[in-house]
Amino acid sequence: MKIIDLSHTIHDGIQIYPGDPAPSIKPGLTHEKDYCHVDVLTLGSHTGTHIDAPFHFLKNGKRIDELPVQRFVGDGVLIDVSAKADRDLIGPADVEPHEDEIAKGDFVIFRTGRDKYFGTSRYYLHPYLSVE
């Protein structure tokens, strides 16, 4: 299985969704004063690359620690939608050409190309999934 890491490195000043708590990484223990180095991390659960649990929007939804980790590992199909304009819909017409590649239980990952805008306000203008 090919593994693709989509993670952004978390650091002070990383782009966050407007209104989310700003992350802070400060030394708690240092080699100079203590026996080791330990950082103190303060950040919101939506800092950097993350998975939204149902609880994010559903009051009675499951929290991330209530979902089995196996649910987040598996086969997937990559669909390139990087030609989409700002705030364009990703809909059935984008998926239909790939239906034969997608098996039940597969992940479908949409490549929007928006990673090139990470750190700018345009990053928030990404294409999004239609209800269909």
Coordinates of N, CA and C in Angstrom, one line a residue:
M1 N 0.8 -1.2 0.0 CA 0.0 0.0 0.0 C 0.9 1.2 0.0
K2 N 0.6 2.2 -0.9 CA 1.3 3.4 -0.9 C 0.7 4.3 0.2
I3 N 1.6 5.0 1.0 CA 1.1 5.9 2.0 C 1.5 7.3 1.6
I4 N 0.5 8.2 1.7 CA 0.7 9.6 1.3 C 0.4 10.4 2.6
D5 N 1.4 11.1 3.0 CA 1.3 12.0 4.2 C 0.8 13.4 3.7
L6 N -0.3 13.8 4.2 CA -0.9 15.1 3.8 C -0.7 16.1 4.9
S7 N 0.1 15.8 5.9 CA 0.2 16.6 7.1 C 0.9 17.9 6.9
H8 N 0.4 19.0 7.5 CA 1.1 20.2 7.6 C 1.9 20.2 9.0
T9 N 3.1 20.7 9.0 CA 3.8 20.9 10.2 C 3.2 22.0 11.1
I10 N 2.9 21.6 12.3 CA 2.3 22.6 13.3 C 3.4 23.5 13.8
H11 N 3.2 24.8 13.8 CA 4.2 25.7 14.3 C 3.5 27.0 14.7
D12 N 4.1 27.8 15.5 CA 3.6 29.2 15.8 C 3.4 29.9 14.5
G13 N 2.2 30.5 14.3 CA 1.9 31.2 13.1 C 1.3 30.4 12.0
I14 N 1.1 29.1 12.2 CA 0.5 28.3 11.1 C -0.9 28.9 10.8
Q15 N -1.3 28.8 9.6 CA -2.7 29.3 9.2 C -3.7 28.5 9.9
I16 N -4.7 29.2 10.5 CA -5.8 28.6 11.2 C -7.1 29.2 10.6
Y17 N -8.2 28.5 10.8 CA -9.5 29.0 10.4 C -9.8 30.2 11.2
P18 N -10.3 31.3 10.6 CA -10.6 32.5 11.4 C -11.5 32.2 12.5
G19 N -11.1 32.7 13.7 CA -11.8 32.5 14.9 C -11.4 31.3 15.8
D20 N -10.6 30.4 15.2 CA -10.1 29.3 15.9 C -8.9 29.8 16.9
P21 N -8.7 29.1 18.0 CA -7.6 29.5 18.9 C -6.3 29.4 18.2
A22 N -5.4 30.5 18.4 CA -4.1 30.5 17.8 C -3.2 29.5 18.5
P23 N -2.4 28.7 17.8 CA -1.5 27.8 18.4 C -0.3 28.5 19.0
S24 N 0.3 27.8 20.1 CA 1.5 28.3 20.7 C 2.3 27.2 21.1
I25 N 3.6 27.2 20.7 CA 4.6 26.2 21.1 C 5.7 26.9 21.8
K26 N 5.9 26.6 23.1 CA 6.9 27.2 23.9 C 7.6 26.2 24.7
P27 N 8.9 26.4 25.0 CA 9.6 25.4 25.8 C 9.1 25.4 27.2
G28 N 8.9 24.1 27.7 CA 8.5 23.9 29.1 C 9.7 23.5 29.9
L29 N 10.5 22.6 29.4 CA 11.8 22.3 29.9 C 12.9 22.4 28.9
T30 N 14.1 22.8 29.3 CA 15.2 23.0 28.3 C 16.4 22.2 28.7
H31 N 17.2 21.9 27.7 CA 18.5 21.2 28.0 C 19.4 22.0 28.9
E32 N 19.3 23.3 28.7 CA 20.2 24.2 29.5 C 19.8 24.3 31.0
K33 N 18.5 24.2 31.3 CA 18.1 24.4 32.7 C 17.6 23.1 33.3
D34 N 17.2 22.1 32.5 CA 16.6 20.9 33.0 C 17.3 19.7 32.4
Y35 N 16.8 18.5 32.7 CA 17.5 17.3 32.2 C 17.1 16.9 30.8
C36 N 16.1 17.6 30.2 CA 15.7 17.2 28.8 C 15.0 18.4 28.2
H37 N 14.4 18.2 27.0 CA 13.7 19.3 26.4 C 12.2 18.8 26.2
V38 N 11.3 19.6 26.7 CA 9.8 19.4 26.5 C 9.2 20.7 26.1
D39 N 8.4 20.6 25.1 CA 7.6 21.7 24.6 C 6.2 21.7 25.2
V40 N 5.6 22.9 25.4 CA 4.3 23.1 25.9 C 3.5 23.5 24.7
L41 N 2.5 22.7 24.3 CA 1.6 23.0 23.1 C 0.3 23.4 23.6
T42 N -0.2 24.5 23.0 CA -1.6 25.0 23.1 C -2.1 25.2 21.8
L43 N -3.2 24.5 21.4 CA -3.8 24.6 20.1 C -5.2 24.1 20.1
G44 N -5.9 24.5 19.1 CA -7.3 24.0 18.9 C -7.2 22.7 18.2
S45 N -8.3 21.9 18.3 CA -8.3 20.6 17.6 C -8.4 20.7 16.1
H46 N -8.5 21.9 15.6 CA -8.5 22.1 14.1 C -7.3 22.7 13.6
T47 N -6.2 22.7 14.4 CA -4.9 23.2 13.9 C -4.3 22.2 13.0
G48 N -3.8 22.7 11.9 CA -3.1 21.8 10.9 C -4.0 20.8 10.3
T49 N -3.4 19.7 9.8 CA -4.1 18.6 9.2 C -4.8 17.8 10.3
H50 N -6.1 17.6 10.1 CA -6.9 16.9 11.1 C -8.1 16.2 10.5
I51 N -8.7 15.4 11.3 CA -10.0 14.7 10.9 C -11.1 15.3 11.7
D52 N -12.2 15.6 11.1 CA -13.3 16.1 11.9 C -14.1 14.9 12.3
A53 N -14.4 14.8 13.6 CA -15.3 13.8 14.1 C -16.7 14.3 14.0
P54 N -17.7 13.3 14.0 CA -19.1 13.8 13.9 C -19.4 14.8 15.0
F55 N -18.8 14.7 16.2 CA -19.1 15.6 17.3 C -18.8 17.1 16.9
H56 N -18.0 17.3 15.9 CA -17.6 18.7 15.5 C -18.9 19.5 15.2
F57 N -19.8 18.9 14.5 CA -21.1 19.6 14.2 C -22.3 19.0 14.8
L58 N -22.2 17.8 15.3 CA -23.4 17.1 15.9 C -23.2 16.9 17.4
K59 N -24.1 17.6 18.2 CA -24.0 17.6 19.6 C -23.9 16.2 20.2
N60 N -24.6 15.2 19.6 CA -24.6 13.8 20.1 C -23.7 12.9 19.2
G61 N -22.9 13.5 18.3 CA -22.1 12.7 17.5 C -20.9 12.2 18.2
K62 N -20.3 11.2 17.6 CA -19.1 10.5 18.3 C -17.9 11.5 18.2
R63 N -17.1 11.4 19.3 CA -15.8 12.1 19.4 C -14.8 11.3 18.7
I64 N -13.6 11.9 18.3 CA -12.6 11.2 17.5 C -12.1 10.0 18.3
D65 N -12.0 10.1 19.6 CA -11.5 8.9 20.4 C -12.5 7.8 20.5
E66 N -13.7 8.0 20.0 CA -14.7 7.0 20.1 C -14.8 6.2 18.7
L67 N -14.0 6.6 17.8 CA -13.9 6.0 16.5 C -12.7 5.1 16.4
P68 N -12.8 3.9 15.9 CA -11.7 3.0 15.8 C -10.7 3.5 14.8
V69 N -9.4 3.4 15.1 CA -8.3 3.9 14.2 C -8.3 3.2 12.9
Q70 N -8.8 1.9 12.9 CA -8.8 1.2 11.6 C -9.7 1.8 10.6
R71 N -10.7 2.6 11.1 CA -11.6 3.3 10.2 C -10.9 4.4 9.3
F72 N -9.6 4.7 9.7 CA -8.9 5.8 9.0 C -7.7 5.3 8.1
V73 N -7.7 4.0 7.9 CA -6.7 3.3 7.1 C -7.4 2.5 6.1
G74 N -7.0 2.6 4.8 CA -7.6 1.7 3.8 C -7.2 2.2 2.4
D75 N -7.8 1.5 1.4 CA -7.6 1.9 0.0 C -8.3 3.1 -0.3
G76 N -7.8 3.8 -1.3 CA -8.5 5.0 -1.8 C -8.3 5.3 -3.2
V77 N -9.1 6.2 -3.7 CA -9.1 6.6 -5.1 C -8.9 8.1 -5.1
L78 N -7.9 8.6 -5.9 CA -7.6 10.0 -5.9 C -8.3 10.6 -7.2
I79 N -9.1 11.6 -7.0 CA -9.8 12.3 -8.1 C -9.3 13.7 -8.2
D80 N -8.7 14.1 -9.3 CA -8.1 15.4 -9.5 C -9.2 16.4 -9.9
V81 N -9.4 17.3 -9.0 CA -10.4 18.4 -9.3 C -9.7 19.8 -9.2
S82 N -8.3 19.8 -9.5 CA -7.5 21.0 -9.3 C -7.8 22.0 -10.4
A83 N -8.6 21.7 -11.4 CA -9.0 22.7 -12.4 C -10.2 23.5 -11.9
K84 N -10.8 23.2 -10.8 CA -12.0 23.9 -10.3 C -11.6 25.3 -9.8
A85 N -12.5 26.2 -10.0 CA -12.3 27.6 -9.6 C -12.6 27.8 -8.2
D86 N -12.3 28.9 -7.6 CA -12.6 29.3 -6.2 C -14.0 29.0 -6.0
R87 N -14.3 28.3 -4.8 CA -15.6 28.0 -4.3 C -16.5 27.2 -5.3
D88 N -15.9 26.5 -6.3 CA -16.7 25.7 -7.2 C -17.2 24.4 -6.4
L89 N -18.3 23.9 -6.9 CA -18.8 22.6 -6.4 C -18.1 21.4 -7.0
I90 N -17.9 20.4 -6.1 CA -17.4 19.1 -6.5 C -18.7 18.2 -6.4
G91 N -19.1 17.7 -7.6 CA -20.4 17.0 -7.6 C -20.3 15.6 -8.3
P92 N -21.4 15.0 -8.5 CA -21.5 13.7 -9.1 C -20.7 13.6 -10.5
A93 N -20.8 14.7 -11.3 CA -20.1 14.6 -12.6 C -18.6 14.5 -12.4
D94 N -18.1 14.9 -11.3 CA -16.6 14.7 -11.0 C -16.3 13.3 -10.6
V95 N -17.2 12.6 -10.0 CA -17.0 11.3 -9.5 C -17.3 10.2 -10.5
E96 N -18.3 10.4 -11.3 CA -18.8 9.4 -12.3 C -17.7 8.8 -13.2
P97 N -16.8 9.5 -13.7 CA -15.7 8.9 -14.5 C -14.9 7.9 -13.8
H98 N -14.9 7.9 -12.4 CA -14.1 7.1 -11.6 C -14.9 6.0 -10.9
E99 N -16.1 5.8 -11.2 CA -17.0 4.9 -10.5 C -16.5 3.5 -10.5
D100 N -15.9 3.1 -11.6 CA -15.4 1.7 -11.8 C -14.1 1.4 -10.9
E101 N -13.5 2.5 -10.5 CA -12.3 2.4 -9.7 C -12.6 2.3 -8.2
I102 N -13.8 2.8 -7.8 CA -14.1 2.9 -6.4 C -14.9 1.7 -5.9
A103 N -14.3 1.0 -4.9 CA -14.9 -0.2 -4.3 C -15.6 0.3 -3.0
K104 N -16.6 -0.5 -2.6 CA -17.3 -0.2 -1.3 C -16.3 -0.1 -0.2
G105 N -16.3 0.9 0.6 CA -15.4 1.1 1.7 C -14.2 1.9 1.4
D106 N -13.9 2.2 0.1 CA -12.8 2.9 -0.3 C -12.9 4.4 0.1
F107 N -11.7 5.0 0.4 CA -11.7 6.5 0.6 C -11.7 7.1 -0.8
V108 N -12.3 8.2 -0.9 CA -12.3 9.1 -2.1 C -11.6 10.4 -1.7
I109 N -10.5 10.7 -2.3 CA -9.7 11.9 -2.0 C -9.8 12.8 -3.2
F110 N -10.2 14.0 -2.9 CA -10.2 15.0 -4.0 C -9.0 15.9 -4.0
R111 N -8.2 15.9 -5.0 CA -7.1 16.8 -5.1 C -7.5 18.1 -5.7
T112 N -7.6 19.1 -4.8 CA -8.0 20.4 -5.2 C -6.9 21.3 -5.7
G113 N -5.7 21.0 -5.3 CA -4.5 21.8 -5.6 C -4.4 23.0 -4.7
R114 N -5.3 23.1 -3.7 CA -5.3 24.3 -2.9 C -4.1 24.3 -1.9
D115 N -3.3 23.3 -1.8 CA -2.2 23.3 -1.0 C -1.2 24.4 -1.4
K116 N -1.2 24.8 -2.6 CA -0.3 25.9 -3.1 C -0.7 27.2 -2.5
Y117 N -1.9 27.3 -2.0 CA -2.4 28.6 -1.4 C -2.3 28.6 0.2
F118 N -1.8 27.5 0.7 CA -1.8 27.4 2.2 C -1.0 28.5 2.7
G119 N -1.5 29.2 3.7 CA -0.9 30.4 4.3 C -1.4 31.7 3.7
T120 N -2.3 31.6 2.8 CA -2.9 32.8 2.2 C -4.4 32.8 2.4
S121 N -5.1 33.9 2.2 CA -6.6 33.9 2.3 C -7.2 33.1 1.2
R122 N -6.6 33.0 0.1 CA -7.2 32.2 -1.0 C -7.4 30.7 -0.6
Y123 N -6.6 30.3 0.3 CA -6.8 28.9 0.8 C -8.2 28.6 1.2
Y124 N -8.9 29.5 1.8 CA -10.3 29.4 2.3 C -11.3 29.3 1.1
L125 N -10.9 29.6 -0.1 CA -11.8 29.6 -1.2 C -11.8 28.3 -2.0
H126 N -11.5 27.2 -1.3 CA -11.4 25.9 -1.9 C -12.8 25.4 -2.5
P127 N -12.7 24.6 -3.5 CA -13.9 23.9 -3.9 C -14.5 23.1 -2.8
Y128 N -15.8 22.8 -2.9 CA -16.4 22.0 -1.8 C -17.4 21.0 -2.4
L129 N -17.8 20.0 -1.5 CA -18.7 19.0 -2.0 C -20.1 19.4 -2.0
S130 N -20.8 19.1 -3.1 CA -22.2 19.3 -3.2 C -23.0 18.3 -2.4
V131 N -24.2 18.6 -2.1 CA -25.0 17.7 -1.2 C -25.1 16.3 -1.9
E132 N -25.2 16.3 -3.2 CA -25.3 15.0 -4.0 C -24.1 14.2 -3.8

